[in-house]
Amino acid sequence: MNKYLSVILVVLALFITGLFFSYRILETPPGITVDEAAFGYNAVLLAETAHDQNGRFMPVFVLSINGGDWRQPVSQYYLTAIFKLFSPSLLSLRLSTVAVLLTSAYLTYFWLSKVLDKKAGLIGSLVFLTTPLVMIQTHMALDNIFPVPFTLLWLIFLWYFSKTKSLKYLVLAGISLGINFYTYKAMRATVPIWCLLTTVYLFRGLHGRYTKKDLQIFFKRTLFFCLGVLPFFAIIPLLEQKYPGAVFNSQGFKWTSVYDFLYPYLSSFDPSFLFIRGDETVYHSTGVHGMLLLSTLPFFLIGLYRAVQKRGFWTFFIAVFLATPLLFGFVNSVHRASRLMAFIPPFVAITTLGLLSLWEIRNKLLHGVLIVSTIIMFAINYFDFVNYYWYTYPKFVSEHFLPANSVEDAYKYLSQVSAKNSLTPYIEVSSRKADGETGNFLEAAYFDQVILRWQPGDSLPVGSILMAKLEHQPKMKTIGNSIHGYYFFLNEEENIIDL
């Protein structure tokens, strides 16, 4: 009975969490980015035709945004699966990352419950869920959040190996890192470092005098880890030949000086960036809240101290946290929090260890006061962030986003009226160009065929409906209400049933 109750409580907690993170998901941010639209557009095409926008059959990488950017395969095909299961829309596009969040939150709970105990798992999952960058990335259908679940799987499999010494967990850890390499571009500079750290961990984990037998064990373990991860690296030359620049973009790795190399690395640990200002771009930060919750800072520092004392696996967590942006100097990534999602799991683990120190205080009065004050401090800090993010942030950044909600309503209305009355849909050329990638996504989502284009001055055939940002058209009659500046027209001889 307790087992079933636990399952029910976990499902209920995930359901409530999903509702919370879905709140205002279409209003904050107030629109859609070009990258979200490109992911959505190709997900619709792949789900319906198995071909991308360039006509390629099930490509590993999708070239998008006028040939200027490659879509990463993990996030692209995840969205494709979502659109296979659910009707494509802006809502299903955005909700797809909520599912990634819930998976990551559960994996965080599971992982820390194994490493420490269930109380730590609960605290750790709450620390994860109250991380500002997690909320921001969950509200955008981008690939930035995808490294998190695969990072957690890598750490979980390494922990299982440390307890069981079963080599299958090393293979699974390697596979997790290999997949992670293709979740997000920033992981190209992260996964190699983590592979090296894993190898060092396997060597240090021998706890012997490094005899011949010890070295044989080390090489055997390393071999099994490589069996998991190396295929993902071995295929790179073939991928670069077929998809030039998709794995390593045209900028490549640049070296100018040791100072230029160290600056991006050290900037990744700038406290004002991590806990106050956040990402330098408006898409990934409020500008007044850090990527990490400010109230976690003292407990992270306490956790660091305790992790050093505990050594073992905790030393490994510290190394993962500190080494994650080591190669960012090659790509000049400065104050880009959205590229640092991968070090949130080790941060959460170390912070959780610091928070657990509250339970070691023997004075009951002091113990109670500190726990209550910590909860209040966290609550005030977090709800200050979400209140600002939900209601104030959208007002300041609206000019950076195409208001896709209302644009979607226009395309949806055109689709419904044309289908109900068997009309051929048209859209005015300049209006369609203004919608860009968002228009591509909405057109693919709501129409079986490409919408025909109409130029001002052209006649509109009988049996057609036009959507345009032009209030009056000669020899046409208006139907319905305008939607986001769009007006809908019929040939003056046409009679239809409106919605």
Short mmCIF file of C-alpha atoms in Angstrom, two decimals:
data_model
loop_
_atom_site.label_atom_id
_atom_site.label_comp_id
_atom_site.label_asym_id
_atom_site.label_seq_id
_atom_site.Cartn_x
_atom_site.Cartn_y
_atom_site.Cartn_z
CA MET A 1 0.00 0.00 0.00
CA ASN A 2 2.84 2.40 0.85
CA LYS A 3 4.37 1.73 -2.57
CA TYR A 4 1.15 2.65 -4.38
CA LEU A 5 0.71 5.72 -2.18
CA SER A 6 4.24 6.86 -3.06
CA VAL A 7 3.52 6.50 -6.77
CA ILE A 8 0.27 8.47 -6.40
CA LEU A 9 2.05 11.25 -4.49
CA VAL A 10 4.83 11.45 -7.11
CA VAL A 11 2.30 11.62 -9.97
CA LEU A 12 0.28 14.26 -8.11
CA ALA A 13 3.39 16.33 -7.38
CA LEU A 14 4.45 16.17 -11.03
CA PHE A 15 0.94 17.12 -12.17
CA ILE A 16 0.82 20.18 -9.88
CA THR A 17 4.35 21.14 -10.94
CA GLY A 18 3.35 20.85 -14.59
CA LEU A 19 0.36 23.13 -14.04
CA PHE A 20 2.52 25.68 -12.23
CA PHE A 21 5.16 25.80 -14.96
CA SER A 22 2.48 25.93 -17.67
CA TYR A 23 0.92 29.07 -16.20
CA ARG A 24 1.16 31.99 -18.66
CA ILE A 25 3.35 29.87 -20.92
CA LEU A 26 1.94 31.63 -24.01
CA GLU A 27 2.11 35.11 -22.48
CA THR A 28 5.61 34.89 -20.96
CA PRO A 29 7.65 35.44 -23.01
CA PRO A 30 5.15 37.46 -25.05
CA GLY A 31 5.69 35.73 -28.35
CA ILE A 32 7.94 33.27 -30.09
CA THR A 33 11.60 33.35 -31.10
CA VAL A 34 12.85 32.50 -34.56
CA ASP A 35 14.55 29.36 -33.19
CA GLU A 36 11.33 28.10 -31.62
CA ALA A 37 9.49 28.65 -34.89
CA ALA A 38 12.21 26.83 -36.85
CA PHE A 39 12.02 23.84 -34.50
CA GLY A 40 8.23 23.81 -34.71
CA TYR A 41 8.13 24.20 -38.50
CA ASN A 42 10.43 21.27 -39.15
CA ALA A 43 8.79 19.14 -36.45
CA VAL A 44 5.46 19.50 -38.27
CA LEU A 45 7.04 18.64 -41.63
CA LEU A 46 8.94 15.63 -40.26
CA ALA A 47 5.88 14.36 -38.39
CA GLU A 48 3.69 14.59 -41.49
CA THR A 49 6.06 13.81 -44.37
CA ALA A 50 9.33 12.53 -42.79
CA HIS A 51 11.10 15.28 -44.78
CA ASP A 52 12.47 18.59 -43.47
CA GLN A 53 12.04 22.04 -45.02
CA ASN A 54 14.88 21.31 -47.45
CA GLY A 55 13.27 18.09 -48.66
CA ARG A 56 15.76 15.83 -46.87
CA PHE A 57 14.43 12.50 -45.63
CA MET A 58 14.83 12.14 -41.83
CA PRO A 59 18.11 14.10 -41.66
CA VAL A 60 20.27 13.92 -38.54
CA PHE A 61 20.52 17.73 -38.57
CA VAL A 62 18.03 20.14 -40.09
CA LEU A 63 19.30 23.28 -41.83
CA SER A 64 16.93 26.16 -41.06
CA ILE A 65 16.47 29.94 -40.92
CA ASN A 66 17.43 30.59 -44.54
CA GLY A 67 20.34 28.15 -44.34
CA GLY A 68 21.85 29.98 -41.37
CA ASP A 69 21.47 27.49 -38.51
CA TRP A 70 21.35 23.76 -37.82
CA ARG A 71 18.65 22.23 -35.61
CA GLN A 72 20.04 19.69 -33.13
CA PRO A 73 18.67 16.15 -33.57
CA VAL A 74 17.61 15.32 -29.99
CA SER A 75 15.32 18.33 -29.57
CA GLN A 76 14.16 18.30 -33.21
CA TYR A 77 13.02 14.68 -33.17
CA TYR A 78 11.59 14.98 -29.68
CA LEU A 79 9.32 17.75 -30.99
CA THR A 80 8.55 15.63 -34.03
CA ALA A 81 7.33 12.86 -31.73
CA ILE A 82 5.24 15.38 -29.76
CA PHE A 83 3.54 16.53 -32.96
CA LYS A 84 2.96 12.91 -33.96
CA LEU A 85 1.10 12.36 -30.69
CA PHE A 86 -0.63 15.75 -30.40
CA SER A 87 -1.92 18.29 -32.88
CA PRO A 88 0.76 20.88 -33.72
CA SER A 89 0.11 24.29 -32.20
CA LEU A 90 1.95 26.99 -30.31
CA LEU A 91 0.63 25.53 -27.04
CA SER A 92 1.85 21.98 -27.74
CA LEU A 93 5.17 23.44 -28.91
CA ARG A 94 5.66 25.30 -25.62
CA LEU A 95 4.31 22.49 -23.41
CA SER A 96 6.88 20.10 -24.86
CA THR A 97 9.59 21.61 -22.64
CA VAL A 98 7.37 21.25 -19.56
CA ALA A 99 7.59 17.49 -20.09
CA VAL A 100 11.41 17.77 -20.18
CA LEU A 101 11.28 19.78 -16.96
CA LEU A 102 9.14 17.18 -15.18
CA THR A 103 11.47 14.39 -16.29
CA SER A 104 14.47 16.35 -15.02
CA ALA A 105 12.77 17.15 -11.70
CA TYR A 106 11.98 13.47 -11.11
CA LEU A 107 15.50 12.38 -12.09
CA THR A 108 16.90 14.96 -9.65
CA TYR A 109 14.73 13.53 -6.87
CA PHE A 110 15.66 9.96 -7.78
CA TRP A 111 19.39 10.74 -8.05
CA LEU A 112 19.77 12.60 -4.75
CA SER A 113 17.56 10.05 -2.99
CA LYS A 114 20.13 7.44 -3.97
CA VAL A 115 23.22 9.54 -3.27
CA LEU A 116 21.88 10.80 0.10
CA ASP A 117 18.29 10.03 1.16
CA LYS A 118 14.69 10.83 0.24
CA LYS A 119 14.72 14.06 2.22
CA ALA A 120 17.69 15.20 0.14
CA GLY A 121 15.87 14.11 -3.02
CA LEU A 122 12.88 16.25 -2.10
CA ILE A 123 15.01 19.27 -1.14
CA GLY A 124 17.15 18.89 -4.26
CA SER A 125 14.15 18.72 -6.59
CA LEU A 126 12.76 21.89 -4.97
CA VAL A 127 16.11 23.67 -5.42
CA PHE A 128 16.07 22.60 -9.06
CA LEU A 129 12.49 23.73 -9.64
CA THR A 130 13.07 27.13 -8.00
CA THR A 131 16.10 27.89 -10.17
CA PRO A 132 15.10 30.94 -12.25
CA LEU A 133 16.81 29.73 -15.43
CA VAL A 134 14.80 26.50 -15.24
CA MET A 135 11.53 28.45 -15.34
CA ILE A 136 12.79 30.66 -18.18
CA GLN A 137 13.94 27.74 -20.34
CA THR A 138 10.77 25.77 -19.63
CA HIS A 139 8.74 28.63 -21.12
CA MET A 140 10.64 28.43 -24.41
CA ALA A 141 10.57 25.55 -26.89
CA LEU A 142 14.35 25.57 -27.35
CA ASP A 143 17.11 23.00 -26.96
CA ASN A 144 18.87 24.74 -24.03
CA ILE A 145 17.09 22.60 -21.44
CA PHE A 146 17.74 19.23 -23.11
CA PRO A 147 21.23 18.66 -21.64
CA VAL A 148 19.76 18.50 -18.12
CA PRO A 149 18.04 15.06 -18.19
CA PHE A 150 20.99 13.43 -19.97
CA THR A 151 23.42 14.99 -17.50
CA LEU A 152 21.36 13.52 -14.68
CA LEU A 153 21.29 10.10 -16.36
CA TRP A 154 25.07 10.19 -16.70
CA LEU A 155 25.46 10.97 -12.99
CA ILE A 156 22.88 8.34 -12.00
CA PHE A 157 24.61 5.59 -13.98
CA LEU A 158 28.00 6.56 -12.55
CA TRP A 159 26.56 6.37 -9.05
CA TYR A 160 25.09 2.92 -9.76
CA PHE A 161 28.47 1.80 -11.04
CA SER A 162 30.19 3.09 -7.91
CA LYS A 163 27.84 0.96 -5.80
CA THR A 164 27.59 -2.20 -7.89
CA LYS A 165 30.77 -2.14 -10.04
CA SER A 166 28.59 -3.46 -12.86
CA LEU A 167 30.18 -2.51 -16.19
CA LYS A 168 26.81 -2.10 -17.90
CA TYR A 169 26.34 1.17 -16.03
CA LEU A 170 29.53 2.53 -17.55
CA VAL A 171 28.20 1.74 -21.02
CA LEU A 172 24.94 3.50 -20.15
CA ALA A 173 26.86 6.47 -18.71
CA GLY A 174 28.82 6.69 -21.96
CA ILE A 175 25.64 6.55 -24.06
CA SER A 176 24.11 9.32 -21.94
CA LEU A 177 27.11 11.55 -22.60
CA GLY A 178 27.12 10.64 -26.28
CA ILE A 179 23.48 11.65 -26.69
CA ASN A 180 24.13 14.77 -24.62
CA PHE A 181 26.75 15.82 -27.16
CA TYR A 182 23.92 16.27 -29.68
CA THR A 183 21.35 17.94 -27.42
CA TYR A 184 22.69 21.47 -27.64
CA LYS A 185 25.63 23.19 -29.31
CA ALA A 186 27.26 24.26 -26.02
CA MET A 187 27.63 20.59 -25.10
CA ARG A 188 30.27 20.23 -27.83
CA ALA A 189 32.60 22.10 -25.47
CA THR A 190 31.32 20.31 -22.34
CA VAL A 191 30.97 16.59 -23.07
CA PRO A 192 34.70 16.05 -23.91
CA ILE A 193 35.62 17.54 -20.52
CA TRP A 194 33.10 15.30 -18.79
CA CYS A 195 34.47 12.26 -20.60
CA LEU A 196 37.93 13.11 -19.28
CA LEU A 197 36.54 13.61 -15.77
CA THR A 198 34.78 10.24 -15.95
CA THR A 199 38.05 8.55 -16.90
CA VAL A 200 39.85 10.27 -14.01
CA TYR A 201 37.03 9.22 -11.67
CA LEU A 202 37.39 5.60 -12.77
CA PHE A 203 41.13 5.75 -12.14
CA ARG A 204 40.82 7.42 -8.73
CA GLY A 205 38.07 5.00 -7.81
CA LEU A 206 40.45 2.04 -7.77
CA HIS A 207 41.54 2.86 -4.20
CA GLY A 208 44.57 0.66 -4.60
CA ARG A 209 48.28 0.99 -5.01
CA TYR A 210 47.87 1.01 -8.79
CA THR A 211 49.38 -2.39 -9.36
CA LYS A 212 49.25 -4.18 -12.68
CA LYS A 213 45.92 -5.70 -11.67
CA ASP A 214 44.58 -2.26 -10.73
CA LEU A 215 45.57 -0.89 -14.12
CA GLN A 216 43.91 -3.83 -15.87
CA ILE A 217 40.70 -3.10 -13.99
CA PHE A 218 40.97 0.58 -14.93
CA PHE A 219 41.50 -0.18 -18.63
CA LYS A 220 38.60 -2.62 -18.63
CA ARG A 221 36.27 -0.08 -17.05
CA THR A 222 37.46 2.64 -19.39
CA LEU A 223 36.89 0.33 -22.36
CA PHE A 224 33.26 -0.26 -21.39
CA PHE A 225 32.71 3.47 -20.89
CA CYS A 226 34.23 4.10 -24.32
CA LEU A 227 31.96 1.47 -25.86
CA GLY A 228 29.08 3.72 -24.91
CA VAL A 229 30.44 7.12 -25.84
CA LEU A 230 32.94 6.63 -28.70
CA PRO A 231 30.41 5.77 -31.45
CA PHE A 232 28.95 9.26 -31.02
CA PHE A 233 32.38 10.77 -31.65
CA ALA A 234 33.42 8.31 -34.37
CA ILE A 235 30.52 9.40 -36.57
CA ILE A 236 31.51 13.09 -36.49
CA PRO A 237 33.61 13.06 -39.75
CA LEU A 238 30.69 11.51 -41.64
CA LEU A 239 28.23 14.01 -40.15
CA GLU A 240 30.48 16.95 -40.98
CA GLN A 241 30.78 15.70 -44.54
CA LYS A 242 27.02 15.36 -44.98
CA TYR A 243 26.00 18.33 -42.83
CA PRO A 244 28.89 20.84 -43.06
CA GLY A 245 29.15 22.94 -39.91
CA ALA A 246 26.38 21.09 -38.07
CA VAL A 247 28.66 19.52 -35.44
CA PHE A 248 31.34 22.20 -35.27
CA ASN A 249 30.07 25.45 -36.73
CA SER A 250 32.03 27.56 -39.17
CA GLN A 251 33.54 29.64 -36.36
CA GLY A 252 35.39 26.63 -34.99
CA PHE A 253 37.65 26.87 -31.96
CA LYS A 254 39.67 30.07 -31.80
CA TRP A 255 42.79 30.78 -29.74
CA THR A 256 44.12 34.30 -29.34
CA SER A 257 45.71 34.46 -25.89
CA VAL A 258 45.55 32.82 -22.48
CA TYR A 259 43.67 35.86 -21.15
CA ASP A 260 40.99 35.66 -23.83
CA PHE A 261 40.70 31.94 -23.11
CA LEU A 262 40.36 32.34 -19.33
CA TYR A 263 37.96 35.29 -19.40
CA PRO A 264 34.88 33.35 -20.63
CA TYR A 265 35.69 30.52 -18.21
CA LEU A 266 36.08 32.76 -15.16
CA SER A 267 33.09 34.89 -16.20
CA SER A 268 30.93 31.77 -15.91
CA PHE A 269 31.47 31.92 -12.14
CA ASP A 270 30.91 35.65 -11.76
CA PRO A 271 28.53 35.86 -8.74
CA SER A 272 26.80 38.97 -10.07
CA PHE A 273 26.06 37.10 -13.31
CA LEU A 274 24.99 33.86 -11.61
CA PHE A 275 22.85 35.32 -8.85
CA ILE A 276 21.88 38.89 -9.87
CA ARG A 277 21.96 39.78 -13.58
CA GLY A 278 21.58 36.52 -15.45
CA ASP A 279 22.04 35.98 -19.18
CA GLU A 280 23.07 39.02 -21.20
CA THR A 281 20.29 38.40 -23.75
CA VAL A 282 16.68 39.42 -23.12
CA TYR A 283 15.45 36.04 -24.32
CA HIS A 284 17.04 34.15 -21.44
CA SER A 285 16.95 36.55 -18.49
CA THR A 286 14.81 39.13 -16.73
CA GLY A 287 17.92 41.25 -16.31
CA VAL A 288 17.26 41.69 -12.59
CA HIS A 289 17.41 38.06 -11.46
CA GLY A 290 20.32 35.68 -11.81
CA MET A 291 20.22 32.29 -13.46
CA LEU A 292 20.41 30.87 -9.91
CA LEU A 293 18.32 31.93 -6.93
CA LEU A 294 20.22 34.44 -4.77
CA SER A 295 19.00 32.79 -1.56
CA THR A 296 20.82 29.58 -2.52
CA LEU A 297 24.24 31.25 -2.51
CA PRO A 298 25.10 30.79 1.22
CA PHE A 299 23.96 27.17 1.15
CA PHE A 300 25.97 26.49 -2.00
CA LEU A 301 29.08 27.80 -0.25
CA ILE A 302 28.33 25.66 2.82
CA GLY A 303 27.73 22.71 0.53
CA LEU A 304 31.08 23.26 -1.18
CA TYR A 305 32.84 23.13 2.18
CA ARG A 306 31.02 19.96 3.18
CA ALA A 307 31.58 18.33 -0.21
CA VAL A 308 35.33 18.86 0.18
CA GLN A 309 35.11 17.18 3.58
CA LYS A 310 33.09 14.22 2.27
CA ARG A 311 35.41 13.66 -0.71
CA GLY A 312 34.69 10.67 -2.98
CA PHE A 313 31.71 11.21 -5.27
CA TRP A 314 31.31 14.76 -3.91
CA THR A 315 34.75 15.73 -5.12
CA PHE A 316 33.59 14.55 -8.52
CA PHE A 317 30.50 16.81 -8.32
CA ILE A 318 32.73 19.80 -7.54
CA ALA A 319 34.97 18.93 -10.48
CA VAL A 320 31.97 18.66 -12.82
CA PHE A 321 30.66 22.05 -11.69
CA LEU A 322 34.02 23.79 -12.03
CA ALA A 323 35.09 22.13 -15.29
CA THR A 324 31.83 22.46 -17.25
CA PRO A 325 32.68 25.80 -18.96
CA LEU A 326 36.42 25.07 -19.26
CA LEU A 327 36.43 25.17 -23.07
CA PHE A 328 34.06 28.13 -23.40
CA GLY A 329 37.14 30.28 -23.96
CA PHE A 330 37.48 28.71 -27.40
CA VAL A 331 34.03 29.95 -28.44
CA ASN A 332 34.05 33.22 -26.48
CA SER A 333 30.88 32.49 -24.49
CA VAL A 334 30.60 35.21 -21.85
CA HIS A 335 27.67 35.61 -19.45
CA ARG A 336 25.45 33.26 -21.46
CA ALA A 337 23.48 31.49 -18.75
CA SER A 338 21.39 29.64 -21.31
CA ARG A 339 24.53 27.72 -22.29
CA LEU A 340 25.20 26.66 -18.70
CA MET A 341 22.10 24.59 -17.98
CA ALA A 342 24.33 21.51 -17.75
CA PHE A 343 25.98 22.57 -14.53
CA ILE A 344 22.68 23.04 -12.70
CA PRO A 345 22.58 19.36 -11.51
CA PRO A 346 25.95 19.50 -9.69
CA PHE A 347 25.01 22.95 -8.35
CA VAL A 348 21.74 21.50 -7.02
CA ALA A 349 23.57 18.57 -5.39
CA ILE A 350 26.10 20.81 -3.64
CA THR A 351 23.41 23.30 -2.52
CA THR A 352 21.28 20.44 -1.19
CA LEU A 353 24.23 19.23 0.86
CA GLY A 354 24.51 22.73 2.33
CA LEU A 355 20.80 22.86 3.15
CA LEU A 356 20.99 19.49 4.90
CA SER A 357 23.39 21.06 7.41
CA LEU A 358 20.32 22.76 8.93
CA TRP A 359 19.13 19.38 10.18
CA GLU A 360 22.40 18.79 12.03
CA ILE A 361 21.82 21.66 14.43
CA ARG A 362 21.12 20.09 17.82
CA ASN A 363 19.58 23.12 19.49
CA LYS A 364 15.87 22.60 18.72
CA LEU A 365 14.95 26.27 18.96
CA LEU A 366 17.79 27.38 16.69
CA HIS A 367 17.07 24.45 14.38
CA GLY A 368 13.42 25.47 13.99
CA VAL A 369 14.16 29.18 13.59
CA LEU A 370 16.76 28.58 10.88
CA ILE A 371 14.55 26.20 8.89
CA VAL A 372 11.53 28.54 9.04
CA SER A 373 13.63 31.60 8.15
CA THR A 374 15.25 29.70 5.26
CA ILE A 375 11.85 28.70 3.87
CA ILE A 376 10.61 32.30 4.13
CA MET A 377 13.77 33.63 2.49
CA PHE A 378 13.48 31.15 -0.39
CA ALA A 379 9.77 31.86 -0.84
CA ILE A 380 10.21 35.65 -0.93
CA ASN A 381 13.15 35.39 -3.34
CA TYR A 382 11.45 32.94 -5.68
CA PHE A 383 8.03 34.57 -5.80
CA ASP A 384 9.67 37.94 -6.41
CA PHE A 385 11.22 36.32 -9.47
CA VAL A 386 8.11 34.56 -10.80
CA ASN A 387 5.89 37.59 -10.21
CA TYR A 388 8.32 39.78 -12.14
CA TYR A 389 8.79 37.14 -14.85
CA TRP A 390 5.06 36.47 -15.34
CA TYR A 391 3.78 40.05 -15.30
CA THR A 392 6.50 42.70 -15.60
CA TYR A 393 9.10 41.07 -17.86
CA PRO A 394 6.68 40.64 -20.83
CA LYS A 395 6.02 44.39 -20.94
CA PHE A 396 9.71 45.23 -21.28
CA VAL A 397 10.59 42.66 -23.94
CA SER A 398 7.50 42.58 -26.15
CA GLU A 399 9.33 44.37 -28.97
CA HIS A 400 11.81 41.48 -29.21
CA PHE A 401 9.12 38.85 -29.83
CA LEU A 402 6.56 38.38 -32.59
CA PRO A 403 3.21 38.14 -30.70
CA ALA A 404 2.58 34.61 -31.86
CA ASN A 405 -0.63 34.07 -29.86
CA SER A 406 -2.63 36.53 -31.95
CA VAL A 407 -0.80 35.61 -35.15
CA GLU A 408 -1.70 31.99 -34.50
CA ASP A 409 -5.35 33.00 -34.06
CA ALA A 410 -5.28 34.60 -37.52
CA TYR A 411 -3.86 31.50 -39.21
CA LYS A 412 -6.23 29.28 -37.28
CA TYR A 413 -9.23 31.37 -38.34
CA LEU A 414 -8.12 31.28 -41.98
CA SER A 415 -7.72 27.50 -41.75
CA GLN A 416 -11.13 26.93 -40.14
CA VAL A 417 -13.11 29.18 -42.47
CA SER A 418 -11.42 27.86 -45.62
CA ALA A 419 -11.95 24.23 -44.54
CA LYS A 420 -15.58 24.77 -43.49
CA ASN A 421 -16.47 26.41 -46.81
CA SER A 422 -14.07 24.55 -49.12
CA LEU A 423 -12.23 27.77 -49.98
CA THR A 424 -8.69 28.14 -51.28
CA PRO A 425 -6.68 30.20 -48.75
CA TYR A 426 -4.47 33.09 -49.88
CA ILE A 427 -2.18 35.38 -47.88
CA GLU A 428 -0.83 38.75 -48.95
CA VAL A 429 2.89 38.48 -49.82
CA SER A 430 4.34 41.23 -47.62
CA SER A 431 2.25 40.09 -44.63
CA ARG A 432 3.55 36.55 -45.02
CA LYS A 433 7.16 37.75 -45.24
CA ALA A 434 6.71 39.72 -42.02
CA ASP A 435 5.69 36.53 -40.20
CA GLY A 436 8.95 34.81 -41.21
CA GLU A 437 9.72 31.50 -39.49
CA THR A 438 6.63 31.85 -37.29
CA GLY A 439 4.54 31.97 -40.43
CA ASN A 440 6.30 28.84 -41.71
CA PHE A 441 5.43 27.00 -38.49
CA LEU A 442 1.79 28.14 -38.34
CA GLU A 443 1.25 27.50 -42.04
CA ALA A 444 2.60 23.97 -41.71
CA ALA A 445 0.64 23.37 -38.49
CA TYR A 446 -2.79 24.42 -39.75
CA PHE A 447 -2.73 23.78 -43.50
CA ASP A 448 -2.20 20.62 -45.51
CA GLN A 449 -0.71 22.58 -48.40
CA VAL A 450 1.26 25.81 -48.79
CA ILE A 451 -1.00 28.87 -48.63
CA LEU A 452 -1.13 30.61 -52.01
CA ARG A 453 0.39 34.10 -52.19
CA TRP A 454 -1.54 37.19 -53.28
CA GLN A 455 -0.17 40.52 -54.54
CA PRO A 456 -2.10 43.79 -54.10
CA GLY A 457 -3.90 44.57 -57.31
CA ASP A 458 -4.45 40.93 -58.23
CA SER A 459 -7.99 39.62 -58.51
CA LEU A 460 -9.18 37.07 -56.00
CA PRO A 461 -10.76 33.99 -57.64
CA VAL A 462 -14.22 32.89 -56.62
CA GLY A 463 -13.93 30.07 -54.08
CA SER A 464 -11.02 31.71 -52.29
CA ILE A 465 -10.36 33.58 -49.04
CA LEU A 466 -7.63 36.18 -48.50
CA MET A 467 -5.78 37.12 -45.31
CA ALA A 468 -3.98 40.47 -45.50
CA LYS A 469 -2.92 43.44 -43.38
CA LEU A 470 -4.80 45.79 -45.68
CA GLU A 471 -8.09 47.11 -44.35
CA HIS A 472 -9.94 47.57 -47.64
CA GLN A 473 -9.74 45.77 -50.96
CA PRO A 474 -11.58 46.70 -54.18
CA LYS A 475 -14.10 44.17 -55.43
CA MET A 476 -13.80 42.20 -52.17
CA LYS A 477 -15.95 42.01 -49.08
CA THR A 478 -14.68 41.70 -45.56
CA ILE A 479 -15.72 38.82 -43.30
CA GLY A 480 -15.21 38.30 -39.60
CA ASN A 481 -13.20 40.59 -37.34
CA SER A 482 -9.60 41.66 -37.77
CA ILE A 483 -7.08 39.56 -35.84
CA HIS A 484 -3.71 41.13 -34.96
CA GLY A 485 -4.10 43.57 -37.83
CA TYR A 486 -5.10 40.85 -40.29
CA TYR A 487 -8.29 41.28 -42.32
CA PHE A 488 -10.12 38.54 -44.18
CA PHE A 489 -11.67 39.01 -47.62
CA LEU A 490 -13.79 37.16 -50.15
CA ASN A 491 -14.50 37.80 -53.79
CA GLU A 492 -17.58 40.06 -53.81
CA GLU A 493 -19.55 37.34 -55.58
CA GLU A 494 -18.82 34.83 -52.81
CA ASN A 495 -21.29 33.88 -50.10
CA ILE A 496 -20.10 31.73 -47.20
CA ILE A 497 -20.97 30.70 -43.70
CA ASP A 498 -18.67 32.40 -41.18
CA LEU A 499 -17.58 30.68 -37.98
#
